[in-house]
CSV table of C-alpha atoms and ligand atoms in Angstrom, one decimal:
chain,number,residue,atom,x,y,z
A,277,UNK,CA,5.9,-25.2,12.3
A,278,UNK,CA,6.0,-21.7,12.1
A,279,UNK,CA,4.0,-20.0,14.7
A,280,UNK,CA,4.6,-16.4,14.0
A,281,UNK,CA,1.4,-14.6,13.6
A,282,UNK,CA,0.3,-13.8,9.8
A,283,UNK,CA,0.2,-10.2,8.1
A,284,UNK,CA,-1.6,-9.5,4.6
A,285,UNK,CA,-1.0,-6.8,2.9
A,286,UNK,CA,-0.6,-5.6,-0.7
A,287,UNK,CA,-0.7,-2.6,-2.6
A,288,UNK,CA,-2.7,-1.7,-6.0
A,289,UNK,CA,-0.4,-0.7,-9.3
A,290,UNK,CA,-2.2,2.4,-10.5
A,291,UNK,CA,0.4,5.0,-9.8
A,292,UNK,CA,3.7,5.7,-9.1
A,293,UNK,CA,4.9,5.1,-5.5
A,294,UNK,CA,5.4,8.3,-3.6
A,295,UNK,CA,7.4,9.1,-0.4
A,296,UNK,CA,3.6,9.4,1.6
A,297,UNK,CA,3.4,5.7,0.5
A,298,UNK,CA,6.5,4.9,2.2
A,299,UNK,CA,6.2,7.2,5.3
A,300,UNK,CA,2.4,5.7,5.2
A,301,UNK,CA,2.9,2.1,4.4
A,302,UNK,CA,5.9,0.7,3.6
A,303,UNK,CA,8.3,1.3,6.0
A,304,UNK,CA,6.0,-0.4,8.3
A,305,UNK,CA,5.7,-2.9,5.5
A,306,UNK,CA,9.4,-3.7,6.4
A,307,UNK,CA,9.5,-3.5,10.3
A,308,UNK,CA,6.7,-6.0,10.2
A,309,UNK,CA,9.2,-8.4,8.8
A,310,UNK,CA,11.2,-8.6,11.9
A,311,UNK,CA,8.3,-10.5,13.6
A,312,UNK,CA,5.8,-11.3,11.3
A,313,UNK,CA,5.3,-13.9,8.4
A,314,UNK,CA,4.4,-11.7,6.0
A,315,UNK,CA,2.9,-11.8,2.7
A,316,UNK,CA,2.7,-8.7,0.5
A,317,UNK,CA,1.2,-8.4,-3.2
A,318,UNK,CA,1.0,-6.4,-5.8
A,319,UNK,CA,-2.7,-6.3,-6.3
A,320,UNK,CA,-2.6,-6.8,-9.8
A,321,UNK,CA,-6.4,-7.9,-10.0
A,322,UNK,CA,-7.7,-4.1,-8.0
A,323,UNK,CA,-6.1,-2.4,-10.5
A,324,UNK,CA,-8.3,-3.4,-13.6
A,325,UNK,CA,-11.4,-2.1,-11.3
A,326,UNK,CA,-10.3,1.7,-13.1
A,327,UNK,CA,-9.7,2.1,-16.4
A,328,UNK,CA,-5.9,1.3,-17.2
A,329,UNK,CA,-3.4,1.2,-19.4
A,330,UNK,CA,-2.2,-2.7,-20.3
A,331,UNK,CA,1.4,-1.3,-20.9
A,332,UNK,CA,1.7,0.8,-18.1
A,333,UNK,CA,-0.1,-1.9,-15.6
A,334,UNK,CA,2.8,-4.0,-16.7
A,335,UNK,CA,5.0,-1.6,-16.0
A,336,UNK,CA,4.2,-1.1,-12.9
A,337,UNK,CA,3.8,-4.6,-11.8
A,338,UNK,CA,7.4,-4.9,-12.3
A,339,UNK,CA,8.1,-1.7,-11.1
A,340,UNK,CA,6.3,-2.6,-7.8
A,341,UNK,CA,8.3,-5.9,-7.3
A,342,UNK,CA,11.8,-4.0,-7.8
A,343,UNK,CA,10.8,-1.5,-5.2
A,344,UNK,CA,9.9,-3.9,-2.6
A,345,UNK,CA,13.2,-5.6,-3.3
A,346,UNK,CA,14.9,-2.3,-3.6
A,347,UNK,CA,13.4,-1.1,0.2
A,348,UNK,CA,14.9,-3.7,1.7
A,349,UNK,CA,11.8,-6.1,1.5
A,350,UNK,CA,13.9,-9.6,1.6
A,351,UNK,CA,12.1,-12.4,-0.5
A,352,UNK,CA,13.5,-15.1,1.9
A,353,UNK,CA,12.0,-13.3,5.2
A,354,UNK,CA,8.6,-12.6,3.6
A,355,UNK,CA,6.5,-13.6,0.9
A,356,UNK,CA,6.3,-11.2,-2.4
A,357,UNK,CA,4.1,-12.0,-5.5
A,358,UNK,CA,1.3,-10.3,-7.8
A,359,UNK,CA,-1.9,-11.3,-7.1
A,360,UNK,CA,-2.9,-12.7,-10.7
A,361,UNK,CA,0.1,-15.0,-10.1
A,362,UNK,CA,-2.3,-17.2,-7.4
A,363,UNK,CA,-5.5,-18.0,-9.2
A,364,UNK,CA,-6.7,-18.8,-5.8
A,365,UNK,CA,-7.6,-15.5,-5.1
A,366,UNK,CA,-10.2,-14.6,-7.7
A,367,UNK,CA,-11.7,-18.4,-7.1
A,368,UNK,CA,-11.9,-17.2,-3.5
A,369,UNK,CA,-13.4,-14.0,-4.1
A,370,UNK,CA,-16.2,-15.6,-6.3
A,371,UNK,CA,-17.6,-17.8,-3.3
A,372,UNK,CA,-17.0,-14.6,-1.1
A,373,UNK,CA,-19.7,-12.9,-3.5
A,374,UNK,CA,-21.9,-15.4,-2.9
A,375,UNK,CA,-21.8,-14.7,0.6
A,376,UNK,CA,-21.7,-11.4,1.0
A,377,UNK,CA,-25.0,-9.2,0.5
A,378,UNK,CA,-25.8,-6.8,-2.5
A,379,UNK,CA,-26.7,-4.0,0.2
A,380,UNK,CA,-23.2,-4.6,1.9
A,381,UNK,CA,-21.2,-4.0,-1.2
A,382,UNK,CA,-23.5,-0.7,-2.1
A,383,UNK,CA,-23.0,0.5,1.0
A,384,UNK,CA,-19.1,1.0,0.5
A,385,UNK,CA,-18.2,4.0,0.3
A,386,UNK,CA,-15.1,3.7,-2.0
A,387,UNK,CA,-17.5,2.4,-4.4
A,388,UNK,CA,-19.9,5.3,-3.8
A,389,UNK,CA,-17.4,7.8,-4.8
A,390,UNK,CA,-15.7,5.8,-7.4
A,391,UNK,CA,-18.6,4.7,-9.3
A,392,UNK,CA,-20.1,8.5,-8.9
A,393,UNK,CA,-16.7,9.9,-9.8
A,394,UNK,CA,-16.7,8.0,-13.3
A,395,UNK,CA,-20.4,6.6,-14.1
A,396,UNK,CA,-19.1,5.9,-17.3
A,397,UNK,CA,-16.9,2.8,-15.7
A,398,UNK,CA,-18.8,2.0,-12.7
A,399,UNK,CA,-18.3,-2.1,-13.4
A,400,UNK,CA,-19.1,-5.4,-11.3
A,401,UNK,CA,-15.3,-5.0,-10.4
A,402,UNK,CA,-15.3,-2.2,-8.9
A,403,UNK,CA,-18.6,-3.3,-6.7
A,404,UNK,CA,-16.7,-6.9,-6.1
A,405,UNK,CA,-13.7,-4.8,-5.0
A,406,UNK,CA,-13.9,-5.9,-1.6
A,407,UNK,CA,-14.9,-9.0,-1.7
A,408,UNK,CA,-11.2,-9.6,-3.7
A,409,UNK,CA,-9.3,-8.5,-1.5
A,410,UNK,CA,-11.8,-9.7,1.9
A,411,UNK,CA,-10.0,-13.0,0.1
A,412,UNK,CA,-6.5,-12.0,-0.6
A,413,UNK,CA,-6.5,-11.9,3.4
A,414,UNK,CA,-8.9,-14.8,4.0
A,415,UNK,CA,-6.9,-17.4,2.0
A,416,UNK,CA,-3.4,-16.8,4.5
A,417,UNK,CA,-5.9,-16.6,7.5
A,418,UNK,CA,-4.2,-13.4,8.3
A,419,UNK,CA,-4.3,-11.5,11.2
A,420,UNK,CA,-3.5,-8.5,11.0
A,421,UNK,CA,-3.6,-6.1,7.9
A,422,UNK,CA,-1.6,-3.2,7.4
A,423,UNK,CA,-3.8,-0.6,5.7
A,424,UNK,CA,-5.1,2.8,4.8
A,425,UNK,CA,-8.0,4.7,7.0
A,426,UNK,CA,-9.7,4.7,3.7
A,427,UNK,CA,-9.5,0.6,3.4
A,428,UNK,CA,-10.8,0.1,7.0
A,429,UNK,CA,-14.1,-0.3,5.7
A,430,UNK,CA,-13.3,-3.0,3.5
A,431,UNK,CA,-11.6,-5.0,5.8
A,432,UNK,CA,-14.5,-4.8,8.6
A,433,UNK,CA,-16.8,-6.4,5.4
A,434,UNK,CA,-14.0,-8.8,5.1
A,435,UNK,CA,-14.4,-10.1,8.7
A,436,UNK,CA,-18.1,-9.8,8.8
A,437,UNK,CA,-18.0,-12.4,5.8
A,438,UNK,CA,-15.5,-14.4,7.0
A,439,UNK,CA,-18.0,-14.6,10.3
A,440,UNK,CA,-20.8,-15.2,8.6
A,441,UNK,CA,-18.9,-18.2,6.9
A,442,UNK,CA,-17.7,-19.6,9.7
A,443,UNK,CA,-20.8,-19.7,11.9
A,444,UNK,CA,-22.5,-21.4,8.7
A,445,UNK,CA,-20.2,-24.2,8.0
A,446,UNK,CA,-17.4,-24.1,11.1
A,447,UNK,CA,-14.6,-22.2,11.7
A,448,UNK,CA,-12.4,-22.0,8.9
A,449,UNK,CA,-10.9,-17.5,8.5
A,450,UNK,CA,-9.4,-16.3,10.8
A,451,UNK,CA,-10.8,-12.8,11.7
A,452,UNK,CA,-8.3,-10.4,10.4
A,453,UNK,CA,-7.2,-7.3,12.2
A,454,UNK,CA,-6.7,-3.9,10.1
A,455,UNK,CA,-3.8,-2.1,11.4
A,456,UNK,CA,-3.7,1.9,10.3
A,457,UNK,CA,-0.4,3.7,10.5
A,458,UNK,CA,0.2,6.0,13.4
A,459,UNK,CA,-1.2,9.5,13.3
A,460,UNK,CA,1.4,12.1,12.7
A,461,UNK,CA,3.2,10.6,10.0
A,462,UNK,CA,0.6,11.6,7.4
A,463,UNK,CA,2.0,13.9,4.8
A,464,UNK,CA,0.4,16.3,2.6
A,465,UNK,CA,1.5,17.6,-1.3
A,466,UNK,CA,3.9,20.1,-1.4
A,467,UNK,CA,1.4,21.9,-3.9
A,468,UNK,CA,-1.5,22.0,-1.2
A,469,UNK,CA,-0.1,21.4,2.1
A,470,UNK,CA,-3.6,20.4,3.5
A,471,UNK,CA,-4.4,17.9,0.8
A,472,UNK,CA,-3.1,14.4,1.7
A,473,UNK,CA,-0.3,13.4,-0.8
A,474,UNK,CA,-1.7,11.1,-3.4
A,475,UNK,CA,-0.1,8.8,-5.6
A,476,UNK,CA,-2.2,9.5,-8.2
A,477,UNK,CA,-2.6,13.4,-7.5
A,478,UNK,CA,-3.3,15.5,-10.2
A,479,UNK,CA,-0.6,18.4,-9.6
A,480,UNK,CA,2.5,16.8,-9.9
A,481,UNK,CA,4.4,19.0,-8.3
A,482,UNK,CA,2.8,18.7,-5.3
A,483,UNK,CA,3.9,14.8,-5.1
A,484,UNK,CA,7.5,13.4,-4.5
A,485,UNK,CA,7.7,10.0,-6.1
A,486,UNK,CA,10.5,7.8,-4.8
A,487,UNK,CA,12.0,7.3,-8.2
A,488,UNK,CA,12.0,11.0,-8.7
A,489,UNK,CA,15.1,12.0,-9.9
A,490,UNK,CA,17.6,14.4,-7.5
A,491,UNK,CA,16.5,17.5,-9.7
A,492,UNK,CA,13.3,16.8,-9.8
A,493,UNK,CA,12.6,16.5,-6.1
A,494,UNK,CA,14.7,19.2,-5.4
A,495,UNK,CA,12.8,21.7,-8.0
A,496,UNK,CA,9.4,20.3,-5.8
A,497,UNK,CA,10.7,21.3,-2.7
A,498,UNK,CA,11.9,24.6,-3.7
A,499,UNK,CA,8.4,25.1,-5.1
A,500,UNK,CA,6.7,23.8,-1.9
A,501,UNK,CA,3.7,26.5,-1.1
A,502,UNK,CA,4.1,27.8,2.9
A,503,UNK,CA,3.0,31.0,3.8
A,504,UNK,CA,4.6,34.7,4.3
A,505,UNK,CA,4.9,34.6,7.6
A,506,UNK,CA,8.8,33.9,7.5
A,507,UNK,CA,9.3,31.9,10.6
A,508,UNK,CA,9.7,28.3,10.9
A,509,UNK,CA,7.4,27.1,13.3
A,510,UNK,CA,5.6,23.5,13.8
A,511,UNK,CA,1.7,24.5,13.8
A,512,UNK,CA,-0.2,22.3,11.3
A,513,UNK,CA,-3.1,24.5,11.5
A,514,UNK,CA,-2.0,28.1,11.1
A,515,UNK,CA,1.4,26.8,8.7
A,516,UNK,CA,0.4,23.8,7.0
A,517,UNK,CA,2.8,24.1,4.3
A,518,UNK,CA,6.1,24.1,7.0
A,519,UNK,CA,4.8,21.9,9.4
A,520,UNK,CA,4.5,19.4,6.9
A,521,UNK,CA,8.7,20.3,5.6
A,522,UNK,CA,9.1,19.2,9.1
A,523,UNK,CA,7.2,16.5,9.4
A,524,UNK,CA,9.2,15.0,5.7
A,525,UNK,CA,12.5,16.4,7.5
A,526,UNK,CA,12.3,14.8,10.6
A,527,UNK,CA,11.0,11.0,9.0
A,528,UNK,CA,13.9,11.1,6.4
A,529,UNK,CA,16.2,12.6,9.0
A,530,UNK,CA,15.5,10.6,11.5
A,531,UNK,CA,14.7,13.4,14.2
A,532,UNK,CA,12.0,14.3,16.3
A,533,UNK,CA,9.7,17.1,15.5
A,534,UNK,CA,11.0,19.1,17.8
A,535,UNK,CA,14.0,18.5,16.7
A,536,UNK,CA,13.9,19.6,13.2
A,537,UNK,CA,11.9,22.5,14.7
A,538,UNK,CA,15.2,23.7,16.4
A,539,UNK,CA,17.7,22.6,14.0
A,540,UNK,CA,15.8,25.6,11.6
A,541,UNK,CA,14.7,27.9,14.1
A,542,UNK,CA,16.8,30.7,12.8
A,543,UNK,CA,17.0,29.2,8.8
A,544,UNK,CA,15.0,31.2,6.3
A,545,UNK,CA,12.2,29.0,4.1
A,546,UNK,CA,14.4,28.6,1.2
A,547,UNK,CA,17.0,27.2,3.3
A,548,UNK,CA,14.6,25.0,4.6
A,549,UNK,CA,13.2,23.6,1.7
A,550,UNK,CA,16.6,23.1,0.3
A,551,UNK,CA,17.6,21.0,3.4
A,552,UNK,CA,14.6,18.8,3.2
A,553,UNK,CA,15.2,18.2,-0.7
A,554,UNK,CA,18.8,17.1,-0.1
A,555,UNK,CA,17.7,14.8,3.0
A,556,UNK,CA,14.9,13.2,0.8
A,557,UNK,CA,17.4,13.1,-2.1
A,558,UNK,CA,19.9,11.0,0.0
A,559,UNK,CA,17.6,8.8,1.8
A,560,UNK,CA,16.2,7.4,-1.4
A,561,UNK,CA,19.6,7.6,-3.5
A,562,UNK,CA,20.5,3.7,-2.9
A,563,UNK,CA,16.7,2.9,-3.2
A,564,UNK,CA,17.0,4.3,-6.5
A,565,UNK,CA,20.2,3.0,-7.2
A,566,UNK,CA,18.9,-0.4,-6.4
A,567,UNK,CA,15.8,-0.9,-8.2
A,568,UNK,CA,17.4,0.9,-11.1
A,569,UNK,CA,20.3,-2.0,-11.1
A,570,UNK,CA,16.7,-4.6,-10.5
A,571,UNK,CA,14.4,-3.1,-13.5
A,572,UNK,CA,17.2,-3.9,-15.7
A,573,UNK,CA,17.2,-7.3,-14.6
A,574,UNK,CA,13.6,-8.8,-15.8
A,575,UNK,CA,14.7,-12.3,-15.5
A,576,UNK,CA,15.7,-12.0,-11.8
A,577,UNK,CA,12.2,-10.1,-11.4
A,578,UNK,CA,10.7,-12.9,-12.9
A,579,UNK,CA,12.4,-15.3,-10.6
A,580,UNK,CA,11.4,-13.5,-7.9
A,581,UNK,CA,7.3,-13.1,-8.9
A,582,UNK,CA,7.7,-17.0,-9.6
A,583,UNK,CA,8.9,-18.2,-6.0
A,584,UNK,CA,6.7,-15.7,-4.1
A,585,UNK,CA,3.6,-16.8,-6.3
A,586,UNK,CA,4.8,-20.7,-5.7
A,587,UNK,CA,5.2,-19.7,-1.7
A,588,UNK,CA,1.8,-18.5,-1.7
A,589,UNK,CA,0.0,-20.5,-3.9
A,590,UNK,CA,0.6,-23.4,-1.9
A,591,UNK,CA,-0.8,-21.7,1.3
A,592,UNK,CA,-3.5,-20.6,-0.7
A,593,UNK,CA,-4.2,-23.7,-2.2
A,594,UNK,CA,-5.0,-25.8,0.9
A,595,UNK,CA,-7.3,-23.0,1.9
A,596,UNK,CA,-9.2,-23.0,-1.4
A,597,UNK,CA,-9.8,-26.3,-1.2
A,598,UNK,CA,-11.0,-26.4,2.7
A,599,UNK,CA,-14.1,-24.4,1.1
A,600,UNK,CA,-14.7,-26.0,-1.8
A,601,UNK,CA,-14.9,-28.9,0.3
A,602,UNK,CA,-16.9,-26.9,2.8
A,603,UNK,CA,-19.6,-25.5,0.2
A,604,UNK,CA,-20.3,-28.9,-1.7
A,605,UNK,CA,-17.9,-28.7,-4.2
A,606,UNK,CA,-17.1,-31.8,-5.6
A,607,UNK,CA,-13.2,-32.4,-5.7
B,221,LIG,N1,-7.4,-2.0,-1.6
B,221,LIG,C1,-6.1,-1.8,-1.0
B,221,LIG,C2,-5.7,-0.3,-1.3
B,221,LIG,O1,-6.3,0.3,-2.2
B,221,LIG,C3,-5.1,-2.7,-1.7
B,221,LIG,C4,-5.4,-4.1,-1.3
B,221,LIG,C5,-5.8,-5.1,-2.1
B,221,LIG,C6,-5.2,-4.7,0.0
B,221,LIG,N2,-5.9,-6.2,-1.5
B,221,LIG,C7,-5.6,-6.0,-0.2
B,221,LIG,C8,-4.8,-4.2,1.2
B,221,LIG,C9,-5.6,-6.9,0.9
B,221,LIG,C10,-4.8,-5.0,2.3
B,221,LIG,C11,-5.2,-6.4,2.2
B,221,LIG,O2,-4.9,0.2,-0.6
C-alpha cells in the first residue's frame, strides 16, 4: 500500500496560464511530486460557474492537460484528469449540499463579489461552488491542498463539512489541510506593478502568459511601467514596478533577490527589462516547445485524460459509495 500522504489540487480553465500561475502554483504543483501522491485536475465543472465560451472551455481543457505534461508534471508519478471525466465528483458535491448550510455558502466571499460583480449570472453554481470542490478534495481524503489565499476560505467550509459529516455518521474525510505558497513569490502585472498578476487581467500587457511567444513577452517587458527614479533598487513599496523585474528575474534565474539586485546595480531600466524578458523567454522555451509538439497530438492527450480519469475514478468510486452507503442510499 502506498502510504504517502495525499495532495488535491486542481486548477479552473477560464484563462490562459500566466507565469504568476507558475511562480504561484505550479512549480510547487511539481515539487510536491517528489513526496506526495498527488492528484491534480483541470476543474472543468468551476468553470461553467462564469459565463464561458463552449469552444474556448475545450480549448483550454486540452490546453491545460498539455501544460501539465509540458512542465514536467509526469502522468506515472501523479494523477492528471479533468474533473467532468469522474462523475463522482458532482455526485459528491450534491450530498455535500445537503450538508452544508444556506448561511455558510452566502457567507463566501468569492460568491459575494462574483455574484455582485455580474447579477446578471449569479447562478446556483456559482453558490454551490464550494461545496464542488469541498468534494474534489473529500473523495481522495486529501490532506493537504495547494491553493490560493483567495481559496482558503473554501477549503475551511470544506473541512467544517467534512466534520460535520463525520461526527454525524463516523469518520469517513479526512480533514484536509490548505497549503498557500510562500510570501515573496507573488508577482504583480507589468502594466500595474501593485496589482497582482491575473490570468484573466484585463490589460494584457500587463500579464506574461507562458505560451506567449518570444516577441510578445519581450515587447511586455520593455513596456513594464517603473518609475523615473533611474536606479535599480529592491523596495517594493517606494519601486513597485522594479522590485517586482527582480522578483521575475531572480525566480526564472534562479538567484536570490539580492542577487539580482547586484547583478544590475549599475544596469540602466531598459537593460533591465531586456534581461528579464530574455530570462523568461528561455526558461519557458522548451515548455513551449513541448506542449506545442503535445497540442498537436490530441489522441495522446486523450490517452492521457483517459488513464488519469480511470486512476481517479476508482479512488473516487470507493469513496462515493462509503456515503451512499453511509446516508441510506440503497446500493
Ligand atoms: N477553486 C480553485 C481556484 O479557483 C480551483 C479548484 C477547484 C480547486 N477545485 C479545487 C483547488 C480543489 C483546490 C482543490 O483556484
Amino acid at each position: 500500500m502506498d502510504e504517502k500522504k495525499v495532495v488535491f489540487s486542481a486548477l479552473k480553465p477560464t484563462g490562459d496560464l500566466q507565469i504568476g500561475n507558475y511562480i504561484g502554483a505550479l512549480k510547487n504543483m511539481i515539487k510536491m511530486t517528489e513526496d506526495y501522491d498527488c492528484l491534480y485536475a483541470v476543474a472543468d465543472l468551476h468553470s461553467l460557474t462564469v459565463d464561458c465560451d463552449p469552444k474556448l472551455l475545450r480549448k483550454r481543457s486540452y490546453d491545460f492537460m498539455a501544460l501539465f505534461l509540458a512542465i514536467g508534471l509526469d502522468p506515472e508519478k501523479c494523477t492528471l484528469f479533468l474533473q467532468s471525466h469522474v462523475p463522482a465528483h458532482a455526485e459528491l458535491a450534491w450530498i455535500l449540499n445537503c450538508f452544508t448550510q444556506f448561511g455558510e455558502a452566502k457567507r463566501m466571499t468569492q460568491f459575494k463579489d462574483k455574484s455582485a460583480k455580474a447579477p446578471q449570472n449569479a447562478n446556483v453554481g456559482l453558490f454551490a461552488y464550494p461545496t464542488l470542490m469541498a468534494a474534489d478534495i473529500l473523495l481522495y481524503k486529501a490532506d493537504y491542498v495547494p491553493v490560493g489565499k483567495d481559496q482558503m476560505q473554501h477549503l475551511e467550509l470544506a473541512r467544517t463539512i467534512a466534520e460535520r459529516f463525520n461526527n454525524k455518521y463516523s469518520p469517513t474525510f479526512t480533514l484536509p489541510e490548505g497549503i498557500t505558497g510562500k510570501r515573496g513569490s507573488k508577482i504583480f502585472s507589468l502594466a500595474d506593478p501593485t496589482a497582482k498578476m491575473g490570468k484573466t487581467d484585463e490589460n494584457l500587457n500587463g500579464t506574461v502568459f507562458i505560451l506567449d511567444d518570444p516577441d510578445t513577452v519581450m515587447r511586455k517587458f520593455k513596456r513594464a511601467v517603473t518609475d523615473s527614479d533611474a536606479t535599480v533598487r529592491f523596495d517594493p513599496q517606494n519601486k513597485p514596478g522594479i522590485s517586482n523585474l527582480l522578483t521575475i528575474y531572480s525566480v526564472f534565474a534562479g538567484v536570490s533577490v539580492e542577487e539580482a539586485e547586484r547583478e544590475f546595480a549599475a544596469a540602466d531600466y531598459a537593460t533591465l527589462k531586456t534581461r528579464v524578458g530574455e530570462t523568461v523567454v528561455e526558461y519557458f522555451r522548451p515548455i513551449r516547445e513541448e506542449y506545442a509538439r503535445l497540442i498537436a497530438d490530441k489522441g495522446y492527450l486523450e490517452s492521457v485524460m483517459k488513464t488519469g480519469a480511470e486512476k481517479a475514478s476508482y479512488r473516487a468510486e470507493k469513496m462515493l459509495a462509503k456515503v451512499y452507503r453511509k446516508v441510506g442510499l440503497v446500493r
